Amino acid sequence: MWRAIVDFWRRLAALGPASPLCDTCKWDYGGACKRPERPNATRCPDYKRR
């Protein structure tokens, strides 16, 4: 059982922190996005990939 727990945590750590969506968003230019979470949003209802 401990081995399964350790494996789970290792896989979770390998994912790393969530990267900001703004870096790859279609609306990441000029003043197109006015959301307060910008530029570090990890969730966004307006997100569209470029």
mmCIF file with all atom_site columns, N, CA, C and O in Angstrom:
data_model
loop_
_atom_site.group_PDB
_atom_site.id
_atom_site.type_symbol
_atom_site.label_atom_id
_atom_site.label_alt_id
_atom_site.label_comp_id
_atom_site.label_asym_id
_atom_site.label_entity_id
_atom_site.label_seq_id
_atom_site.pdbx_PDB_ins_code
_atom_site.Cartn_x
_atom_site.Cartn_y
_atom_site.Cartn_z
_atom_site.occupancy
_atom_site.B_iso_or_equiv
_atom_site.pdbx_formal_charge
_atom_site.auth_seq_id
_atom_site.auth_comp_id
_atom_site.auth_asym_id
_atom_site.auth_atom_id
_atom_site.pdbx_PDB_model_num
ATOM 1   N N  . MET A 1 1  ? 0.810   -1.191 0.000   1.00 0.00 ? 1  MET A N  1
ATOM 2   C CA . MET A 1 1  ? 0.000   0.000  0.000   1.00 0.00 ? 1  MET A CA 1
ATOM 3   C C  . MET A 1 1  ? 0.859   1.264  0.000   1.00 0.00 ? 1  MET A C  1
ATOM 4   O O  . MET A 1 1  ? 0.555   2.206  -0.716  1.00 0.00 ? 1  MET A O  1
ATOM 5   N N  . TRP A 1 2  ? 1.909   1.277  0.787   1.00 0.00 ? 2  TRP A N  1
ATOM 6   C CA . TRP A 1 2  ? 2.779   2.455  0.834   1.00 0.00 ? 2  TRP A CA 1
ATOM 7   C C  . TRP A 1 2  ? 3.411   2.726  -0.513  1.00 0.00 ? 2  TRP A C  1
ATOM 8   O O  . TRP A 1 2  ? 3.600   3.876  -0.896  1.00 0.00 ? 2  TRP A O  1
ATOM 9   N N  . ARG A 1 3  ? 3.718   1.668  -1.214  1.00 0.00 ? 3  ARG A N  1
ATOM 10  C CA . ARG A 1 3  ? 4.339   1.847  -2.527  1.00 0.00 ? 3  ARG A CA 1
ATOM 11  C C  . ARG A 1 3  ? 3.393   2.579  -3.480  1.00 0.00 ? 3  ARG A C  1
ATOM 12  O O  . ARG A 1 3  ? 3.808   3.445  -4.246  1.00 0.00 ? 3  ARG A O  1
ATOM 13  N N  . ALA A 1 4  ? 2.113   2.241  -3.421  1.00 0.00 ? 4  ALA A N  1
ATOM 14  C CA . ALA A 1 4  ? 1.126   2.908  -4.277  1.00 0.00 ? 4  ALA A CA 1
ATOM 15  C C  . ALA A 1 4  ? 1.028   4.391  -3.926  1.00 0.00 ? 4  ALA A C  1
ATOM 16  O O  . ALA A 1 4  ? 0.915   5.243  -4.811  1.00 0.00 ? 4  ALA A O  1
ATOM 17  N N  . ILE A 1 5  ? 1.086   4.696  -2.644  1.00 0.00 ? 5  ILE A N  1
ATOM 18  C CA . ILE A 1 5  ? 1.016   6.092  -2.215  1.00 0.00 ? 5  ILE A CA 1
ATOM 19  C C  . ILE A 1 5  ? 2.242   6.860  -2.686  1.00 0.00 ? 5  ILE A C  1
ATOM 20  O O  . ILE A 1 5  ? 2.137   7.974  -3.204  1.00 0.00 ? 5  ILE A O  1
ATOM 21  N N  . VAL A 1 6  ? 3.408   6.270  -2.537  1.00 0.00 ? 6  VAL A N  1
ATOM 22  C CA . VAL A 1 6  ? 4.643   6.924  -2.980  1.00 0.00 ? 6  VAL A CA 1
ATOM 23  C C  . VAL A 1 6  ? 4.626   7.117  -4.491  1.00 0.00 ? 6  VAL A C  1
ATOM 24  O O  . VAL A 1 6  ? 4.991   8.188  -4.980  1.00 0.00 ? 6  VAL A O  1
ATOM 25  N N  . ASP A 1 7  ? 4.172   6.118  -5.233  1.00 0.00 ? 7  ASP A N  1
ATOM 26  C CA . ASP A 1 7  ? 4.089   6.249  -6.689  1.00 0.00 ? 7  ASP A CA 1
ATOM 27  C C  . ASP A 1 7  ? 3.135   7.370  -7.094  1.00 0.00 ? 7  ASP A C  1
ATOM 28  O O  . ASP A 1 7  ? 3.408   8.123  -8.020  1.00 0.00 ? 7  ASP A O  1
ATOM 29  N N  . PHE A 1 8  ? 2.014   7.478  -6.393  1.00 0.00 ? 8  PHE A N  1
ATOM 30  C CA . PHE A 1 8  ? 1.057   8.541  -6.678  1.00 0.00 ? 8  PHE A CA 1
ATOM 31  C C  . PHE A 1 8  ? 1.701   9.913  -6.504  1.00 0.00 ? 8  PHE A C  1
ATOM 32  O O  . PHE A 1 8  ? 1.586   10.781 -7.365  1.00 0.00 ? 8  PHE A O  1
ATOM 33  N N  . TRP A 1 9  ? 2.374   10.126 -5.385  1.00 0.00 ? 9  TRP A N  1
ATOM 34  C CA . TRP A 1 9  ? 2.993   11.422 -5.120  1.00 0.00 ? 9  TRP A CA 1
ATOM 35  C C  . TRP A 1 9  ? 4.119   11.727 -6.096  1.00 0.00 ? 9  TRP A C  1
ATOM 36  O O  . TRP A 1 9  ? 4.319   12.875 -6.477  1.00 0.00 ? 9  TRP A O  1
ATOM 37  N N  . ARG A 1 10 ? 4.855   10.732 -6.505  1.00 0.00 ? 10 ARG A N  1
ATOM 38  C CA . ARG A 1 10 ? 5.919   10.950 -7.505  1.00 0.00 ? 10 ARG A CA 1
ATOM 39  C C  . ARG A 1 10 ? 5.332   11.382 -8.835  1.00 0.00 ? 10 ARG A C  1
ATOM 40  O O  . ARG A 1 10 ? 5.845   12.279 -9.498  1.00 0.00 ? 10 ARG A O  1
ATOM 41  N N  . ARG A 1 11 ? 4.242   10.729 -9.253  1.00 0.00 ? 11 ARG A N  1
ATOM 42  C CA . ARG A 1 11 ? 3.601   11.106 -10.510 1.00 0.00 ? 11 ARG A CA 1
ATOM 43  C C  . ARG A 1 11 ? 3.001   12.510 -10.421 1.00 0.00 ? 11 ARG A C  1
ATOM 44  O O  . ARG A 1 11 ? 3.077   13.283 -11.365 1.00 0.00 ? 11 ARG A O  1
ATOM 45  N N  . LEU A 1 12 ? 2.435   12.830 -9.289  1.00 0.00 ? 12 LEU A N  1
ATOM 46  C CA . LEU A 1 12 ? 1.865   14.157 -9.091  1.00 0.00 ? 12 LEU A CA 1
ATOM 47  C C  . LEU A 1 12 ? 2.948   15.229 -9.131  1.00 0.00 ? 12 LEU A C  1
ATOM 48  O O  . LEU A 1 12 ? 2.775   16.281 -9.752  1.00 0.00 ? 12 LEU A O  1
ATOM 49  N N  . ALA A 1 13 ? 4.081   14.967 -8.510  1.00 0.00 ? 13 ALA A N  1
ATOM 50  C CA . ALA A 1 13 ? 5.193   15.930 -8.511  1.00 0.00 ? 13 ALA A CA 1
ATOM 51  C C  . ALA A 1 13 ? 5.763   16.118 -9.908  1.00 0.00 ? 13 ALA A C  1
ATOM 52  O O  . ALA A 1 13 ? 6.222   17.205 -10.262 1.00 0.00 ? 13 ALA A O  1
ATOM 53  N N  . ALA A 1 14 ? 5.724   15.084 -10.727 1.00 0.00 ? 14 ALA A N  1
ATOM 54  C CA . ALA A 1 14 ? 6.263   15.168 -12.082 1.00 0.00 ? 14 ALA A CA 1
ATOM 55  C C  . ALA A 1 14 ? 5.434   16.114 -12.959 1.00 0.00 ? 14 ALA A C  1
ATOM 56  O O  . ALA A 1 14 ? 5.945   16.670 -13.933 1.00 0.00 ? 14 ALA A O  1
ATOM 57  N N  . LEU A 1 15 ? 4.174   16.292 -12.623 1.00 0.00 ? 15 LEU A N  1
ATOM 58  C CA . LEU A 1 15 ? 3.330   17.202 -13.399 1.00 0.00 ? 15 LEU A CA 1
ATOM 59  C C  . LEU A 1 15 ? 3.764   18.644 -13.243 1.00 0.00 ? 15 LEU A C  1
ATOM 60  O O  . LEU A 1 15 ? 3.596   19.442 -14.149 1.00 0.00 ? 15 LEU A O  1
ATOM 61  N N  . GLY A 1 16 ? 4.316   18.971 -12.093 1.00 0.00 ? 16 GLY A N  1
ATOM 62  C CA . GLY A 1 16 ? 4.775   20.330 -11.843 1.00 0.00 ? 16 GLY A CA 1
ATOM 63  C C  . GLY A 1 16 ? 3.623   21.286 -11.643 1.00 0.00 ? 16 GLY A C  1
ATOM 64  O O  . GLY A 1 16 ? 2.457   20.902 -11.682 1.00 0.00 ? 16 GLY A O  1
ATOM 65  N N  . PRO A 1 17 ? 3.929   22.548 -11.425 1.00 0.00 ? 17 PRO A N  1
ATOM 66  C CA . PRO A 1 17 ? 2.868   23.534 -11.214 1.00 0.00 ? 17 PRO A CA 1
ATOM 67  C C  . PRO A 1 17 ? 2.121   23.801 -12.521 1.00 0.00 ? 17 PRO A C  1
ATOM 68  O O  . PRO A 1 17 ? 2.676   23.655 -13.611 1.00 0.00 ? 17 PRO A O  1
ATOM 69  N N  . ALA A 1 18 ? 0.874   24.179 -12.392 1.00 0.00 ? 18 ALA A N  1
ATOM 70  C CA . ALA A 1 18 ? 0.085   24.504 -13.582 1.00 0.00 ? 18 ALA A CA 1
ATOM 71  C C  . ALA A 1 18 ? 0.676   25.737 -14.249 1.00 0.00 ? 18 ALA A C  1
ATOM 72  O O  . ALA A 1 18 ? 0.999   26.719 -13.591 1.00 0.00 ? 18 ALA A O  1
ATOM 73  N N  . SER A 1 19 ? 0.842   25.681 -15.554 1.00 0.00 ? 19 SER A N  1
ATOM 74  C CA . SER A 1 19 ? 1.399   26.834 -16.256 1.00 0.00 ? 19 SER A CA 1
ATOM 75  C C  . SER A 1 19 ? 0.270   27.810 -16.607 1.00 0.00 ? 19 SER A C  1
ATOM 76  O O  . SER A 1 19 ? -0.863  27.405 -16.832 1.00 0.00 ? 19 SER A O  1
ATOM 77  N N  . PRO A 1 20 ? 0.579   29.091 -16.656 1.00 0.00 ? 20 PRO A N  1
ATOM 78  C CA . PRO A 1 20 ? -0.456  30.093 -16.964 1.00 0.00 ? 20 PRO A CA 1
ATOM 79  C C  . PRO A 1 20 ? -1.034  29.912 -18.360 1.00 0.00 ? 20 PRO A C  1
ATOM 80  O O  . PRO A 1 20 ? -0.310  29.664 -19.323 1.00 0.00 ? 20 PRO A O  1
ATOM 81  N N  . LEU A 1 21 ? -2.335  30.028 -18.462 1.00 0.00 ? 21 LEU A N  1
ATOM 82  C CA . LEU A 1 21 ? -3.015  29.909 -19.754 1.00 0.00 ? 21 LEU A CA 1
ATOM 83  C C  . LEU A 1 21 ? -2.744  31.110 -20.643 1.00 0.00 ? 21 LEU A C  1
ATOM 84  O O  . LEU A 1 21 ? -2.766  31.001 -21.862 1.00 0.00 ? 21 LEU A O  1
ATOM 85  N N  . CYS A 1 22 ? -2.505  32.250 -20.032 1.00 0.00 ? 22 CYS A N  1
ATOM 86  C CA . CYS A 1 22 ? -2.365  33.496 -20.795 1.00 0.00 ? 22 CYS A CA 1
ATOM 87  C C  . CYS A 1 22 ? -1.250  33.423 -21.845 1.00 0.00 ? 22 CYS A C  1
ATOM 88  O O  . CYS A 1 22 ? -1.341  34.070 -22.884 1.00 0.00 ? 22 CYS A O  1
ATOM 89  N N  . ASP A 1 23 ? -0.225  32.639 -21.575 1.00 0.00 ? 23 ASP A N  1
ATOM 90  C CA . ASP A 1 23 ? 0.893   32.547 -22.520 1.00 0.00 ? 23 ASP A CA 1
ATOM 91  C C  . ASP A 1 23 ? 0.485   31.956 -23.860 1.00 0.00 ? 23 ASP A C  1
ATOM 92  O O  . ASP A 1 23 ? 1.116   32.227 -24.874 1.00 0.00 ? 23 ASP A O  1
ATOM 93  N N  . THR A 1 24 ? -0.560  31.129 -23.880 1.00 0.00 ? 24 THR A N  1
ATOM 94  C CA . THR A 1 24 ? -0.968  30.476 -25.120 1.00 0.00 ? 24 THR A CA 1
ATOM 95  C C  . THR A 1 24 ? -2.374  30.873 -25.564 1.00 0.00 ? 24 THR A C  1
ATOM 96  O O  . THR A 1 24 ? -2.956  30.236 -26.424 1.00 0.00 ? 24 THR A O  1
ATOM 97  N N  . CYS A 1 25 ? -2.913  31.945 -24.963 1.00 0.00 ? 25 CYS A N  1
ATOM 98  C CA . CYS A 1 25 ? -4.292  32.337 -25.255 1.00 0.00 ? 25 CYS A CA 1
ATOM 99  C C  . CYS A 1 25 ? -4.400  33.219 -26.496 1.00 0.00 ? 25 CYS A C  1
ATOM 100 O O  . CYS A 1 25 ? -3.554  34.072 -26.759 1.00 0.00 ? 25 CYS A O  1
ATOM 101 N N  . LYS A 1 26 ? -5.475  33.025 -27.219 1.00 0.00 ? 26 LYS A N  1
ATOM 102 C CA . LYS A 1 26 ? -5.791  33.809 -28.411 1.00 0.00 ? 26 LYS A CA 1
ATOM 103 C C  . LYS A 1 26 ? -5.963  35.297 -28.069 1.00 0.00 ? 26 LYS A C  1
ATOM 104 O O  . LYS A 1 26 ? -5.708  36.155 -28.898 1.00 0.00 ? 26 LYS A O  1
ATOM 105 N N  . TRP A 1 27 ? -6.394  35.598 -26.846 1.00 0.00 ? 27 TRP A N  1
ATOM 106 C CA . TRP A 1 27 ? -6.677  36.973 -26.447 1.00 0.00 ? 27 TRP A CA 1
ATOM 107 C C  . TRP A 1 27 ? -5.496  37.658 -25.765 1.00 0.00 ? 27 TRP A C  1
ATOM 108 O O  . TRP A 1 27 ? -5.652  38.729 -25.199 1.00 0.00 ? 27 TRP A O  1
ATOM 109 N N  . ASP A 1 28 ? -4.301  37.079 -25.844 1.00 0.00 ? 28 ASP A N  1
ATOM 110 C CA . ASP A 1 28 ? -3.112  37.643 -25.190 1.00 0.00 ? 28 ASP A CA 1
ATOM 111 C C  . ASP A 1 28 ? -2.418  38.650 -26.099 1.00 0.00 ? 28 ASP A C  1
ATOM 112 O O  . ASP A 1 28 ? -1.358  38.395 -26.655 1.00 0.00 ? 28 ASP A O  1
ATOM 113 N N  . TYR A 1 29 ? -3.036  39.802 -26.273 1.00 0.00 ? 29 TYR A N  1
ATOM 114 C CA . TYR A 1 29 ? -2.403  40.898 -27.015 1.00 0.00 ? 29 TYR A CA 1
ATOM 115 C C  . TYR A 1 29 ? -3.040  42.202 -26.586 1.00 0.00 ? 29 TYR A C  1
ATOM 116 O O  . TYR A 1 29 ? -4.229  42.252 -26.259 1.00 0.00 ? 29 TYR A O  1
ATOM 117 N N  . GLY A 1 30 ? -2.248  43.246 -26.546 1.00 0.00 ? 30 GLY A N  1
ATOM 118 C CA . GLY A 1 30 ? -2.734  44.576 -26.212 1.00 0.00 ? 30 GLY A CA 1
ATOM 119 C C  . GLY A 1 30 ? -3.682  44.603 -25.032 1.00 0.00 ? 30 GLY A C  1
ATOM 120 O O  . GLY A 1 30 ? -3.405  44.064 -23.981 1.00 0.00 ? 30 GLY A O  1
ATOM 121 N N  . GLY A 1 31 ? -4.829  45.212 -25.225 1.00 0.00 ? 31 GLY A N  1
ATOM 122 C CA . GLY A 1 31 ? -5.834  45.321 -24.178 1.00 0.00 ? 31 GLY A CA 1
ATOM 123 C C  . GLY A 1 31 ? -7.022  44.414 -24.411 1.00 0.00 ? 31 GLY A C  1
ATOM 124 O O  . GLY A 1 31 ? -8.112  44.687 -23.918 1.00 0.00 ? 31 GLY A O  1
ATOM 125 N N  . ALA A 1 32 ? -6.842  43.341 -25.178 1.00 0.00 ? 32 ALA A N  1
ATOM 126 C CA . ALA A 1 32 ? -7.951  42.454 -25.518 1.00 0.00 ? 32 ALA A CA 1
ATOM 127 C C  . ALA A 1 32 ? -8.535  41.748 -24.301 1.00 0.00 ? 32 ALA A C  1
ATOM 128 O O  . ALA A 1 32 ? -9.728  41.501 -24.242 1.00 0.00 ? 32 ALA A O  1
ATOM 129 N N  . CYS A 1 33 ? -7.712  41.437 -23.315 1.00 0.00 ? 33 CYS A N  1
ATOM 130 C CA . CYS A 1 33 ? -8.185  40.734 -22.123 1.00 0.00 ? 33 CYS A CA 1
ATOM 131 C C  . CYS A 1 33 ? -8.125  41.669 -20.918 1.00 0.00 ? 33 CYS A C  1
ATOM 132 O O  . CYS A 1 33 ? -7.078  42.221 -20.606 1.00 0.00 ? 33 CYS A O  1
ATOM 133 N N  . LYS A 1 34 ? -9.246  41.803 -20.265 1.00 0.00 ? 34 LYS A N  1
ATOM 134 C CA . LYS A 1 34 ? -9.338  42.696 -19.097 1.00 0.00 ? 34 LYS A CA 1
ATOM 135 C C  . LYS A 1 34 ? -9.512  41.929 -17.790 1.00 0.00 ? 34 LYS A C  1
ATOM 136 O O  . LYS A 1 34 ? -9.819  42.510 -16.768 1.00 0.00 ? 34 LYS A O  1
ATOM 137 N N  . ARG A 1 35 ? -9.338  40.630 -17.815 1.00 0.00 ? 35 ARG A N  1
ATOM 138 C CA . ARG A 1 35 ? -9.543  39.816 -16.610 1.00 0.00 ? 35 ARG A CA 1
ATOM 139 C C  . ARG A 1 35 ? -8.503  40.131 -15.545 1.00 0.00 ? 35 ARG A C  1
ATOM 140 O O  . ARG A 1 35 ? -7.326  40.300 -15.844 1.00 0.00 ? 35 ARG A O  1
ATOM 141 N N  . PRO A 1 36 ? -8.927  40.200 -14.276 1.00 0.00 ? 36 PRO A N  1
ATOM 142 C CA . PRO A 1 36 ? -7.987  40.518 -13.193 1.00 0.00 ? 36 PRO A CA 1
ATOM 143 C C  . PRO A 1 36 ? -6.968  39.403 -12.929 1.00 0.00 ? 36 PRO A C  1
ATOM 144 O O  . PRO A 1 36 ? -5.913  39.657 -12.358 1.00 0.00 ? 36 PRO A O  1
ATOM 145 N N  . GLU A 1 37 ? -7.261  38.177 -13.352 1.00 0.00 ? 37 GLU A N  1
ATOM 146 C CA . GLU A 1 37 ? -6.337  37.055 -13.139 1.00 0.00 ? 37 GLU A CA 1
ATOM 147 C C  . GLU A 1 37 ? -5.113  37.137 -14.046 1.00 0.00 ? 37 GLU A C  1
ATOM 148 O O  . GLU A 1 37 ? -4.129  36.449 -13.851 1.00 0.00 ? 37 GLU A O  1
ATOM 149 N N  . ARG A 1 38 ? -5.222  37.901 -15.093 1.00 0.00 ? 38 ARG A N  1
ATOM 150 C CA . ARG A 1 38 ? -4.178  38.025 -16.092 1.00 0.00 ? 38 ARG A CA 1
ATOM 151 C C  . ARG A 1 38 ? -2.908  38.584 -15.484 1.00 0.00 ? 38 ARG A C  1
ATOM 152 O O  . ARG A 1 38 ? -3.007  39.462 -14.653 1.00 0.00 ? 38 ARG A O  1
ATOM 153 N N  . PRO A 1 39 ? -1.744  38.163 -15.802 1.00 0.00 ? 39 PRO A N  1
ATOM 154 C CA . PRO A 1 39 ? -1.297  37.200 -16.799 1.00 0.00 ? 39 PRO A CA 1
ATOM 155 C C  . PRO A 1 39 ? -1.019  35.808 -16.237 1.00 0.00 ? 39 PRO A C  1
ATOM 156 O O  . PRO A 1 39 ? -0.379  35.009 -16.889 1.00 0.00 ? 39 PRO A O  1
ATOM 157 N N  . ASN A 1 40 ? -1.515  35.523 -15.028 1.00 0.00 ? 40 ASN A N  1
ATOM 158 C CA . ASN A 1 40 ? -1.183  34.241 -14.389 1.00 0.00 ? 40 ASN A CA 1
ATOM 159 C C  . ASN A 1 40 ? -2.378  33.320 -14.214 1.00 0.00 ? 40 ASN A C  1
ATOM 160 O O  . ASN A 1 40 ? -2.365  32.460 -13.332 1.00 0.00 ? 40 ASN A O  1
ATOM 161 N N  . ALA A 1 41 ? -3.391  33.449 -15.027 1.00 0.00 ? 41 ALA A N  1
ATOM 162 C CA . ALA A 1 41 ? -4.589  32.624 -14.888 1.00 0.00 ? 41 ALA A CA 1
ATOM 163 C C  . ALA A 1 41 ? -4.292  31.162 -15.204 1.00 0.00 ? 41 ALA A C  1
ATOM 164 O O  . ALA A 1 41 ? -3.640  30.847 -16.191 1.00 0.00 ? 41 ALA A O  1
ATOM 165 N N  . THR A 1 42 ? -4.780  30.278 -14.338 1.00 0.00 ? 42 THR A N  1
ATOM 166 C CA . THR A 1 42 ? -4.665  28.840 -14.604 1.00 0.00 ? 42 THR A CA 1
ATOM 167 C C  . THR A 1 42 ? -6.019  28.273 -15.011 1.00 0.00 ? 42 THR A C  1
ATOM 168 O O  . THR A 1 42 ? -6.100  27.147 -15.481 1.00 0.00 ? 42 THR A O  1
ATOM 169 N N  . ARG A 1 43 ? -7.078  29.086 -14.839 1.00 0.00 ? 43 ARG A N  1
ATOM 170 C CA . ARG A 1 43 ? -8.424  28.763 -15.310 1.00 0.00 ? 43 ARG A CA 1
ATOM 171 C C  . ARG A 1 43 ? -9.026  30.031 -15.887 1.00 0.00 ? 43 ARG A C  1
ATOM 172 O O  . ARG A 1 43 ? -8.842  31.111 -15.326 1.00 0.00 ? 43 ARG A O  1
ATOM 173 N N  . CYS A 1 44 ? -9.746  29.899 -16.973 1.00 0.00 ? 44 CYS A N  1
ATOM 174 C CA . CYS A 1 44 ? -10.359 31.081 -17.572 1.00 0.00 ? 44 CYS A CA 1
ATOM 175 C C  . CYS A 1 44 ? -11.510 30.644 -18.486 1.00 0.00 ? 44 CYS A C  1
ATOM 176 O O  . CYS A 1 44 ? -11.311 29.807 -19.368 1.00 0.00 ? 44 CYS A O  1
ATOM 177 N N  . PRO A 1 45 ? -12.703 31.233 -18.308 1.00 0.00 ? 45 PRO A N  1
ATOM 178 C CA . PRO A 1 45 ? -13.832 30.867 -19.164 1.00 0.00 ? 45 PRO A CA 1
ATOM 179 C C  . PRO A 1 45 ? -13.694 31.378 -20.600 1.00 0.00 ? 45 PRO A C  1
ATOM 180 O O  . PRO A 1 45 ? -14.327 30.869 -21.499 1.00 0.00 ? 45 PRO A O  1
ATOM 181 N N  . ASP A 1 46 ? -12.833 32.371 -20.813 1.00 0.00 ? 46 ASP A N  1
ATOM 182 C CA . ASP A 1 46 ? -12.655 32.944 -22.154 1.00 0.00 ? 46 ASP A CA 1
ATOM 183 C C  . ASP A 1 46 ? -11.487 32.340 -22.922 1.00 0.00 ? 46 ASP A C  1
ATOM 184 O O  . ASP A 1 46 ? -11.208 32.741 -24.049 1.00 0.00 ? 46 ASP A O  1
ATOM 185 N N  . TYR A 1 47 ? -10.779 31.392 -22.326 1.00 0.00 ? 47 TYR A N  1
ATOM 186 C CA . TYR A 1 47 ? -9.561  30.861 -22.932 1.00 0.00 ? 47 TYR A CA 1
ATOM 187 C C  . TYR A 1 47 ? -9.839  30.191 -24.280 1.00 0.00 ? 47 TYR A C  1
ATOM 188 O O  . TYR A 1 47 ? -10.732 29.368 -24.410 1.00 0.00 ? 47 TYR A O  1
ATOM 189 N N  . LYS A 1 48 ? -9.057  30.585 -25.261 1.00 0.00 ? 48 LYS A N  1
ATOM 190 C CA . LYS A 1 48 ? -9.058  29.952 -26.586 1.00 0.00 ? 48 LYS A CA 1
ATOM 191 C C  . LYS A 1 48 ? -7.608  29.808 -27.000 1.00 0.00 ? 48 LYS A C  1
ATOM 192 O O  . LYS A 1 48 ? -6.851  30.772 -26.994 1.00 0.00 ? 48 LYS A O  1
ATOM 193 N N  . ARG A 1 49 ? -7.204  28.617 -27.373 1.00 0.00 ? 49 ARG A N  1
ATOM 194 C CA . ARG A 1 49 ? -5.818  28.372 -27.779 1.00 0.00 ? 49 ARG A CA 1
ATOM 195 C C  . ARG A 1 49 ? -5.540  29.050 -29.112 1.00 0.00 ? 49 ARG A C  1
ATOM 196 O O  . ARG A 1 49 ? -6.371  29.095 -29.989 1.00 0.00 ? 49 ARG A O  1
ATOM 197 N N  . ARG A 1 50 ? -4.342  29.611 -29.245 1.00 0.00 ? 50 ARG A N  1
ATOM 198 C CA . ARG A 1 50 ? -3.943  30.256 -30.514 1.00 0.00 ? 50 ARG A CA 1
ATOM 199 C C  . ARG A 1 50 ? -3.846  29.257 -31.607 1.00 0.00 ? 50 ARG A C  1
ATOM 200 O O  . ARG A 1 50 ? -3.540  28.147 -31.506 1.00 0.00 ? 50 ARG A O  1
#
